[in-house]
Coordinates of C-alpha atoms in Angstrom, one line a residue:
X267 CA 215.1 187.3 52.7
X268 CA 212.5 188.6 50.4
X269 CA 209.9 185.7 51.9
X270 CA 210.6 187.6 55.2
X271 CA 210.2 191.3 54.3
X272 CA 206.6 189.9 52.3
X273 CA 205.7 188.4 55.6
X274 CA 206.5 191.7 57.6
X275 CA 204.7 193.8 54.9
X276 CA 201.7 191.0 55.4
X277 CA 202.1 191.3 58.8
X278 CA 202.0 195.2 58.8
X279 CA 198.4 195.2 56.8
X280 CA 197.0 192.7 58.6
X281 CA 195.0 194.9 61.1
X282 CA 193.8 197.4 58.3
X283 CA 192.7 194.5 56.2
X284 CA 190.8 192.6 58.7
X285 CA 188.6 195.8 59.0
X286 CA 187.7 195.5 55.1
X287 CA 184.3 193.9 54.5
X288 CA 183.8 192.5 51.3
X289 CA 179.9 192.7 51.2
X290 CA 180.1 196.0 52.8
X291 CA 183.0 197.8 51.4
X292 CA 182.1 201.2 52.4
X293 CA 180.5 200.8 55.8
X294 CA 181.5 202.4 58.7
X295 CA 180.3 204.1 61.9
X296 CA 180.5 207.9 61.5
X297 CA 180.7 210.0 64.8
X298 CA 180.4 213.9 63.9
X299 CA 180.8 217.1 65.7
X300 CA 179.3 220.1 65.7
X301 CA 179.8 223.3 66.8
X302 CA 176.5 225.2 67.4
X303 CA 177.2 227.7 70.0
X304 CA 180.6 229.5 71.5
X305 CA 180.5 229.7 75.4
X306 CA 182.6 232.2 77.9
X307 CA 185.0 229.7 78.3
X308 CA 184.1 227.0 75.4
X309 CA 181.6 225.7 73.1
X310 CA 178.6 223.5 72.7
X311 CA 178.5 220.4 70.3
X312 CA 176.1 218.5 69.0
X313 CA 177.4 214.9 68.5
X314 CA 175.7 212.4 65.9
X315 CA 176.6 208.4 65.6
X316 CA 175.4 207.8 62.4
X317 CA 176.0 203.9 61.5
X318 CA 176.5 203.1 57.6
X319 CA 176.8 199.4 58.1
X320 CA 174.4 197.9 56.1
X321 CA 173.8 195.2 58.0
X322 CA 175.6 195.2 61.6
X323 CA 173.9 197.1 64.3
X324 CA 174.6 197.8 67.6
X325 CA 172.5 196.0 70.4
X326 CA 172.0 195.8 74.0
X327 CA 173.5 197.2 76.0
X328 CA 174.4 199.1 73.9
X329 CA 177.1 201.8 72.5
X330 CA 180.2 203.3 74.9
X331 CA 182.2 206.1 73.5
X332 CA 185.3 207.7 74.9
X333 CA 188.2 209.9 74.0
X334 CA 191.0 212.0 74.9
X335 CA 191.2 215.7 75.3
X336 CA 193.4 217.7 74.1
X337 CA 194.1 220.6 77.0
X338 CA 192.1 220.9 80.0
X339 CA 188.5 220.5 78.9
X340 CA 185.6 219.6 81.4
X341 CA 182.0 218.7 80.7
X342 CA 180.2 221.3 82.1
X343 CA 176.8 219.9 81.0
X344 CA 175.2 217.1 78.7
X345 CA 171.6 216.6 77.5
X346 CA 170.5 213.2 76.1
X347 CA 174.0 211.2 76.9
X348 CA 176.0 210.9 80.1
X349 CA 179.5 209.8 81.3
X350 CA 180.2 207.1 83.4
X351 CA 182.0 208.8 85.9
X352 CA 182.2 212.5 87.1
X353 CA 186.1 212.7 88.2
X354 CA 188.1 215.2 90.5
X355 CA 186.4 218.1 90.1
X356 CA 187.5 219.9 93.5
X357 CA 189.1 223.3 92.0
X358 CA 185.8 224.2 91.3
X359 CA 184.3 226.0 94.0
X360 CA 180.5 226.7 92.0
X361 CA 179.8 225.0 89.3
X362 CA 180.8 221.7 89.8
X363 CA 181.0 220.5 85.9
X364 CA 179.5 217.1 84.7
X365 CA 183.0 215.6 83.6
X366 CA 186.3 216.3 85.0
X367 CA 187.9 213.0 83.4
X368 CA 190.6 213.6 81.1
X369 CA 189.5 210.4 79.5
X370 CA 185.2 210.5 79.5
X371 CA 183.7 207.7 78.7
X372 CA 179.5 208.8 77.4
X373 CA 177.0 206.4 77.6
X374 CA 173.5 207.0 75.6
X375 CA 170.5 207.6 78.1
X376 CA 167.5 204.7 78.8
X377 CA 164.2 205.1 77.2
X378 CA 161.9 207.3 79.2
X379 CA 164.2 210.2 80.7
X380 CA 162.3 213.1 81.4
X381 CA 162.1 215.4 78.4
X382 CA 164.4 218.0 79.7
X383 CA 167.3 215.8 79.4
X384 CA 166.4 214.0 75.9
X385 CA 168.3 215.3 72.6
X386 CA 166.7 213.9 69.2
X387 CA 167.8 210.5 68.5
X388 CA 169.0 209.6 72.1
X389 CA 168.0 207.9 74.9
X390 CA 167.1 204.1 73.2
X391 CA 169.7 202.4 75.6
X392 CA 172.5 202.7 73.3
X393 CA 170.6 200.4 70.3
X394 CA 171.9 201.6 66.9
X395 CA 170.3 199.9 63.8
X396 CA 172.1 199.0 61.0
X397 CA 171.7 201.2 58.2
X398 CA 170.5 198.7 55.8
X399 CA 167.5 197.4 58.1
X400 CA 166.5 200.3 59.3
X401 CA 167.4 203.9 58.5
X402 CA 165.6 205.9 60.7
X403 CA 167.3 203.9 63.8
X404 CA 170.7 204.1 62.9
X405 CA 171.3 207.2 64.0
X406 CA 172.3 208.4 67.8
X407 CA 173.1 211.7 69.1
X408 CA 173.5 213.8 72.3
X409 CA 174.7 217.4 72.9
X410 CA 177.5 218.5 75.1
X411 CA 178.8 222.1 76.3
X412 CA 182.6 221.7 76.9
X413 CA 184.6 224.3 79.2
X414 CA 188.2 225.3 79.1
X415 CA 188.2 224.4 75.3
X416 CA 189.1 228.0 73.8
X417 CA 186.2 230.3 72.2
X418 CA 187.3 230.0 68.1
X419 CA 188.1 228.1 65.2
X420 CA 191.5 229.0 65.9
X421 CA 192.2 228.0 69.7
X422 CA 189.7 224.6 69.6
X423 CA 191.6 221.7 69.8
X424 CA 190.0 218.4 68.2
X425 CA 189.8 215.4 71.0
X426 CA 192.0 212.8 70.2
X427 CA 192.4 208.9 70.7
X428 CA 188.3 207.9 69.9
X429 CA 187.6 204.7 71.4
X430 CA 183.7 203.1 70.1
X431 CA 182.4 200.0 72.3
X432 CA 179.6 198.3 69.8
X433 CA 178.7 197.2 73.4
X434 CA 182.5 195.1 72.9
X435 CA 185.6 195.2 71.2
X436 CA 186.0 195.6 68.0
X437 CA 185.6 199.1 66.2
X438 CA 188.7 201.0 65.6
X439 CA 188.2 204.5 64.9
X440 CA 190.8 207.4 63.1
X441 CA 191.4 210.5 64.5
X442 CA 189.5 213.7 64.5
X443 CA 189.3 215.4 61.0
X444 CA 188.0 218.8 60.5
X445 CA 185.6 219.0 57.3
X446 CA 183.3 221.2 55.8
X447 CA 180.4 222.6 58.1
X448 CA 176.9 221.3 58.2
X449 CA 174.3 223.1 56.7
X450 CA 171.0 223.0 58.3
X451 CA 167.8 223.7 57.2
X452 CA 165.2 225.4 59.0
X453 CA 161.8 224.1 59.7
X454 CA 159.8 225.9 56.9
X455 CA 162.8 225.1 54.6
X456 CA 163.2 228.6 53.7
X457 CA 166.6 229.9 55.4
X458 CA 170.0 227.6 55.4
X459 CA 172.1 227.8 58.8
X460 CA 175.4 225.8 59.5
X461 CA 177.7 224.9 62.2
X462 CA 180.4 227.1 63.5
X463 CA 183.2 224.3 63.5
X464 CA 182.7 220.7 62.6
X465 CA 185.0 217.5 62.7
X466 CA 184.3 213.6 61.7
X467 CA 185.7 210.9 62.9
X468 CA 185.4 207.4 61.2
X469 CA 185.3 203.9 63.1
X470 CA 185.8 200.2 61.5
X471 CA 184.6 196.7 62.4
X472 CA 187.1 193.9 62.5
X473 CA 185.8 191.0 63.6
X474 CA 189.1 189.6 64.7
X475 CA 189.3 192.2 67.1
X476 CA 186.2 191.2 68.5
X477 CA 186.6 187.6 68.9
X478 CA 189.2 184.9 68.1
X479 CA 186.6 182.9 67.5
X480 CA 183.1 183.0 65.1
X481 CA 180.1 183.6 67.2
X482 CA 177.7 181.4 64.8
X483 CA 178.0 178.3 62.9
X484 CA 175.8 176.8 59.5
X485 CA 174.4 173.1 59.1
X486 CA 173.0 171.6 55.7
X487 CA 170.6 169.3 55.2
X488 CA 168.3 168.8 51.8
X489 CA 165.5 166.7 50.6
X490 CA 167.2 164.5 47.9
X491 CA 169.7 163.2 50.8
X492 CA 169.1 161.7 54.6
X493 CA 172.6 163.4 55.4
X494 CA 172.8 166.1 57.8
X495 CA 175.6 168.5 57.9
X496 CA 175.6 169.7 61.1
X497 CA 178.5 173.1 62.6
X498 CA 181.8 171.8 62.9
X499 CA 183.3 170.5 65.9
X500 CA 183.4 173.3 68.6
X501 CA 183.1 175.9 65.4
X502 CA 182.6 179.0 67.9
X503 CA 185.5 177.8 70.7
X504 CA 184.9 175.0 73.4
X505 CA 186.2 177.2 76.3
X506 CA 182.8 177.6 77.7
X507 CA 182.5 173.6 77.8
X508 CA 182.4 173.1 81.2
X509 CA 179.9 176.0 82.2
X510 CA 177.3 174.9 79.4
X511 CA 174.1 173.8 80.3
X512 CA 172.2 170.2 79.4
X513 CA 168.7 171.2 77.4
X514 CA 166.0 170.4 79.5
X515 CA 167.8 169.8 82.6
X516 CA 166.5 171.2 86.0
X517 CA 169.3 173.7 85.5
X518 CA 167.7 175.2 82.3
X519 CA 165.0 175.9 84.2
X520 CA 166.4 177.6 87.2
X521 CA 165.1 180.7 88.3
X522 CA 167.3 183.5 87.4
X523 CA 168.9 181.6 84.5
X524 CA 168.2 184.5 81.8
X525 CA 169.6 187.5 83.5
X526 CA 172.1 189.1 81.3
X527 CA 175.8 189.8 83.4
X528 CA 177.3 193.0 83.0
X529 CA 180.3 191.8 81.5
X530 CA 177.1 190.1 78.8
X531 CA 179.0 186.6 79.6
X532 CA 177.0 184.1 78.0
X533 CA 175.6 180.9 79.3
X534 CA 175.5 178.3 76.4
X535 CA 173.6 175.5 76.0
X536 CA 175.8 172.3 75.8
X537 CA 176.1 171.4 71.8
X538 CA 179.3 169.9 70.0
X539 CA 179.5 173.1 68.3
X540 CA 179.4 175.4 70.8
X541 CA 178.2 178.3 69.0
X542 CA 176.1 181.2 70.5
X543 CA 173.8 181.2 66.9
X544 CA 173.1 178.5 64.6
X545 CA 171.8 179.2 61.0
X546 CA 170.3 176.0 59.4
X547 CA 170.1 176.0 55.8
X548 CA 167.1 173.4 54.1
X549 CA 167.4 172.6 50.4
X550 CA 163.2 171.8 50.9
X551 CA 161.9 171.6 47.6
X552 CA 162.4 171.1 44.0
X553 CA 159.6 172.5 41.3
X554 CA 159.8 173.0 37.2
X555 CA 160.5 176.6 37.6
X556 CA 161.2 177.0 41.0
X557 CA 163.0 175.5 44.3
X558 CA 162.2 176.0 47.7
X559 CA 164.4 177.1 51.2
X560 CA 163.8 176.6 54.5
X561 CA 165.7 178.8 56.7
X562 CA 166.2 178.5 60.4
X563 CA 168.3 180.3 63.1
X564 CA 168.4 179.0 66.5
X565 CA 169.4 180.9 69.8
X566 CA 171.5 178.9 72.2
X567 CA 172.5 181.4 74.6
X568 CA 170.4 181.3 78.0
X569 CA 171.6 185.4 78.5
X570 CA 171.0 187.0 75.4
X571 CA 167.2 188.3 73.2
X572 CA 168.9 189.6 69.8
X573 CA 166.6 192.2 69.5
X574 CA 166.8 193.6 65.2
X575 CA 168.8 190.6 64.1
X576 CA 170.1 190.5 60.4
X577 CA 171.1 187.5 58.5
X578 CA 173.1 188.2 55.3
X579 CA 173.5 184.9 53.0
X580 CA 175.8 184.9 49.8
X581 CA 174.2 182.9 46.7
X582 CA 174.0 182.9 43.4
X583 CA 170.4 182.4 42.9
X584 CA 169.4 185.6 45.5
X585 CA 169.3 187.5 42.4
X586 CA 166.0 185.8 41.0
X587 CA 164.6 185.2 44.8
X588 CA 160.9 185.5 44.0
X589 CA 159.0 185.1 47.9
X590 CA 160.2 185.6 51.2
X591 CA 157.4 184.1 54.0
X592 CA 158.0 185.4 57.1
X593 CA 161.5 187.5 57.2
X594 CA 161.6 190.7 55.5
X595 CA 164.0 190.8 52.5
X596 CA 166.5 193.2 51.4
X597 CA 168.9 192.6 48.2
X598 CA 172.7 193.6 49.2
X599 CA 174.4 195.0 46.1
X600 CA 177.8 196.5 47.0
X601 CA 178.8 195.8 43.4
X602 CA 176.9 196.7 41.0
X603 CA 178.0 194.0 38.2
X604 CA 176.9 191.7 41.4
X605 CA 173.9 191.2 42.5
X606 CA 174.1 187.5 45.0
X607 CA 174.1 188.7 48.1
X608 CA 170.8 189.6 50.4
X609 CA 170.1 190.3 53.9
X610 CA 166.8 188.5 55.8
X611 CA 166.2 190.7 59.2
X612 CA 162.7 190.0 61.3
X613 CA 159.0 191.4 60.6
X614 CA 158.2 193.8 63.3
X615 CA 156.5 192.8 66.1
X616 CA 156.4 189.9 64.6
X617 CA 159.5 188.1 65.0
X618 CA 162.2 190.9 64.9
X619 CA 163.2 189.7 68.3
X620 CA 165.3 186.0 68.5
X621 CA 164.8 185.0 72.1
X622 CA 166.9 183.2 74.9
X623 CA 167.8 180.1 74.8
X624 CA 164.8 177.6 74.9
X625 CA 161.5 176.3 73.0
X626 CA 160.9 180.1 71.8
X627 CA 164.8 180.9 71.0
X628 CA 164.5 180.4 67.6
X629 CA 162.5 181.9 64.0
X630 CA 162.5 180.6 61.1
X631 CA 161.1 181.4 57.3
X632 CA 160.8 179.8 53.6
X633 CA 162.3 181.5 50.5
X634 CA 161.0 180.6 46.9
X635 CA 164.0 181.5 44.2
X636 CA 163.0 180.7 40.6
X637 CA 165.9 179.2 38.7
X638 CA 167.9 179.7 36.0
X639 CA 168.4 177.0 33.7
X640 CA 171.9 178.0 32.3
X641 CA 173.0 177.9 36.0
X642 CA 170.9 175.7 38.4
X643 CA 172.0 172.6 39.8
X644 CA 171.8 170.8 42.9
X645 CA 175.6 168.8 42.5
X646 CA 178.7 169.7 44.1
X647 CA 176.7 171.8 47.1
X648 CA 175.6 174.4 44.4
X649 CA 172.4 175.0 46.2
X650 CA 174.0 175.7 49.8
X651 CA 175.6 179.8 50.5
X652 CA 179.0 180.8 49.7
X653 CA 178.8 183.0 53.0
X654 CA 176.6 183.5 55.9
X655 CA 176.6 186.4 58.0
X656 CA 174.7 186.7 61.1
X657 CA 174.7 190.1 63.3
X658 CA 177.3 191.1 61.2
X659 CA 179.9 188.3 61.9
X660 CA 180.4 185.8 59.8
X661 CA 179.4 182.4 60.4
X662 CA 181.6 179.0 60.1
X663 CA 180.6 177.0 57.6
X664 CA 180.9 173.0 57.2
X665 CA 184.0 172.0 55.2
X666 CA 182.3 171.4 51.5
X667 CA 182.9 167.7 51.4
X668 CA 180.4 167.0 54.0
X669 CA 177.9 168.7 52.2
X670 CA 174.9 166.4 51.1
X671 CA 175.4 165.2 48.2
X672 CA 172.8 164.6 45.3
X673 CA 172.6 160.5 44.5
X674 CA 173.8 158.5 41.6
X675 CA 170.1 158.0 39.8
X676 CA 168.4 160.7 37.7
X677 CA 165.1 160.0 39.5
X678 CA 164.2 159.4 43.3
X679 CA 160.6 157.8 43.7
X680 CA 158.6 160.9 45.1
X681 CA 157.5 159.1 48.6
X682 CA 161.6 158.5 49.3
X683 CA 161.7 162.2 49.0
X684 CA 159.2 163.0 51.4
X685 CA 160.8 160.3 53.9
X686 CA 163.8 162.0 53.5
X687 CA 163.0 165.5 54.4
X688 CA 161.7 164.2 57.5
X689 CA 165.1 163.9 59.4
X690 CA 166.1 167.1 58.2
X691 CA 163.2 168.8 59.2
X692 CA 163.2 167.6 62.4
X693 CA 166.5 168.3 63.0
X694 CA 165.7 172.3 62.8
X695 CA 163.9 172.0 66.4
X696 CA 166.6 169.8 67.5
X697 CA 170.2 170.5 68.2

């Protein structure tokens, strides 16, 4: 009996618990509203997405938000967002309002909308950046002038049921919750204004709502051993076996191959992993005071450009991590006692975007860590990550007894090395 009501209790947390992120305990997508303006028959809003993930952003195509209302609201009008559909607005004989849905669904505006309808921090397509990569990108906002809504504090009703697309399932977000108004300043910082009315709502990430399976997978290899550990055994799902595509077949090379779908279906490249995203970890080389990594993350999807990526690796050694060659670098402390955790996202214009499936679908970079000698060692897979995020998700990892081990003798003639890392470096252009 008691085994049963601990499983129901279990059962019960389950979906709260799966929205807890251990390296990002406190990050969450924000959506507030504000009341600028009252209206004859309503008010207008302005509504900012601000996204406090450190590392999970929001990518093409991009963001979908939608909600219930609570009376008879309409859209009459939006600037720098739009909804997908316009609904039954016949008992309106002159203005016919933007949105009649009970339901709307908003969509953010494409880049290069005239300037009448643009709002500041719209109009990117939907493309949020994570918070930790990029600040000034994480942020997306539109305004909207709702009708029918009541003309007070007292007789607004707060929408209900928030539904956030991050562009798929996913985020779960709370209801409406009416907090203290914002204060603005003005734009010689000399006189304070705030909203009339102003309400939050907060939305999770559970990554078991958006897939029952991981969307990338992590091989090993290192210099002191020809073994490669390569993603487990259809790590991401094998469901898209028999739609995957042979590398460097006529097929991979068909025209058309590379546009997107709208439901963003992917079209994999045939591996025994099956993964979208593979992150290959290189134990490269070992100095006095140093040792060397060579990371590489290969695309396999023929459909998708991840445009912003983020990487997030788990390690003890991050902490002294002393170069980082051709990824930018940012130390993840959500801890403070903690400090083993760091996220690698692309150099702009440089190689901030991983592209399709191919010869170009993949970037790579080195990473020079300097050791500690109360802690360094290359037994028992000490040198590989704990955890490996990528996009946000976390990535399957190879089960720790296939990891390559370190050999019986104390020294390993220097040109057995070098023959040794040959495999494994070969093996990050190969699947």
């Amino acid at each position: 009996m008691k085994f049963i009501c601990g499983l129901l209790v279990f059962l019960i947390m389950l979906p709260n618990a799966a929205a807890y992120d251990p390296l990002d305990p406190t990050g969450n997508i924000t959506i507030k509203w504000d009341v600028v303006s009252w209206t004859a028959d309503g008010y207008v809003a302005a509504v900012t997405m601000s996204n406090f993930q450190m590392y999970r952003s929001i990518v093409s195509p991009g963001w979908t938000l939608g909600w219930q209302w609570a009376k008879k609201e309409v859209i009459w009008s939006m600037v720098g967002a739009q909804t997908t559909e316009q609904g039954d607005c016949s008992k309106f004989k002159g203005n016919v309002p933007h949105c009649c849905m009970r339901k709307p669904i908003v969509v953010d505006l494409l880049p290069g909308v005239p300037y009448n309808q643009q709002f500041s921090n719209c109009c990117r397509g939907g493309v949020v950046s994570a918070w930790g990569q990029d600040p000034a990108g994480s942020v997306s906002a539109f305004q909207v002038s709702v009708g029918l809504a009541g003309t007070s504090n007292k007789t607004v009703k707060l929408p209900m049921n928030f539904t956030l697309l991050g562009p798929g399932l996913g985020y779960t977000c709370g209801p409406a919750k009416i907090v203290p108004s914002t204060v603005y300043l003005t734009s010689d910082h000399r006189r304070k204004t705030q909203a009339l009315m102003t309400w939050n709502v907060t939305c999770t990430y559970s990554q078991f709502l958006a897939s029952r399976n991981p969307s990338c997978c992590v091989s090993f290899s290192s210099f002191y051993n020809q073994t490669i550990t390569p993603c487990p055994k259809c790590a991401c799902g094998c469901q898209n076996k028999n739609n995957c595509v042979v590398s460097d077949s006529k097929q991979s090379h068909k025209a058309g191959i590379n546009t997107p779908r709208k439901d963003n279906a992917p079209l994999l490249q045939c591996t025994h992993h099956m993964c979208p995203i593979r992150v290959h970890w290189h134990v490269k080389l070992n100095y006095k005071d140093y040792w060397r990594v060579k990371i590489a993350i290969t695309n396999f999807n023929y459909r998708m450009n991840y445009t912003q990526w983020t990487l997030v690796a788990q390690h003890p050694n991050l902490n002294s991590i002393t170069q980082v060659f051709s990824f930018d670098y940012k130390p993840l402390v959500p801890y403070e006692a903690i400090n083993d955790t760091g996220m690698f996202f692309g150099m702009k214009f440089y190689n901030d975007l991983l592209m399709e499936a191919g010869p170009q679908g993949n970037v790579q970079s080195e990473v020079l860590l300097r050791k500690n000698k109360d802690t360094f060692t290359f037994k028992h897979g000490w040198a590989f990550p704990r955890k490996v995020y990528f996009n946000g998700d976390e990535c399957l990892l190879p089960p720790p007894d296939t990891y390559p081990f370190l050999p019986n003798s104390a020294r390993v003639h220097r040109g057995v090395i070098s023959k040794m890392a040959v495999p494994a470096l070969l093996f990050l252009l190969i699947i």
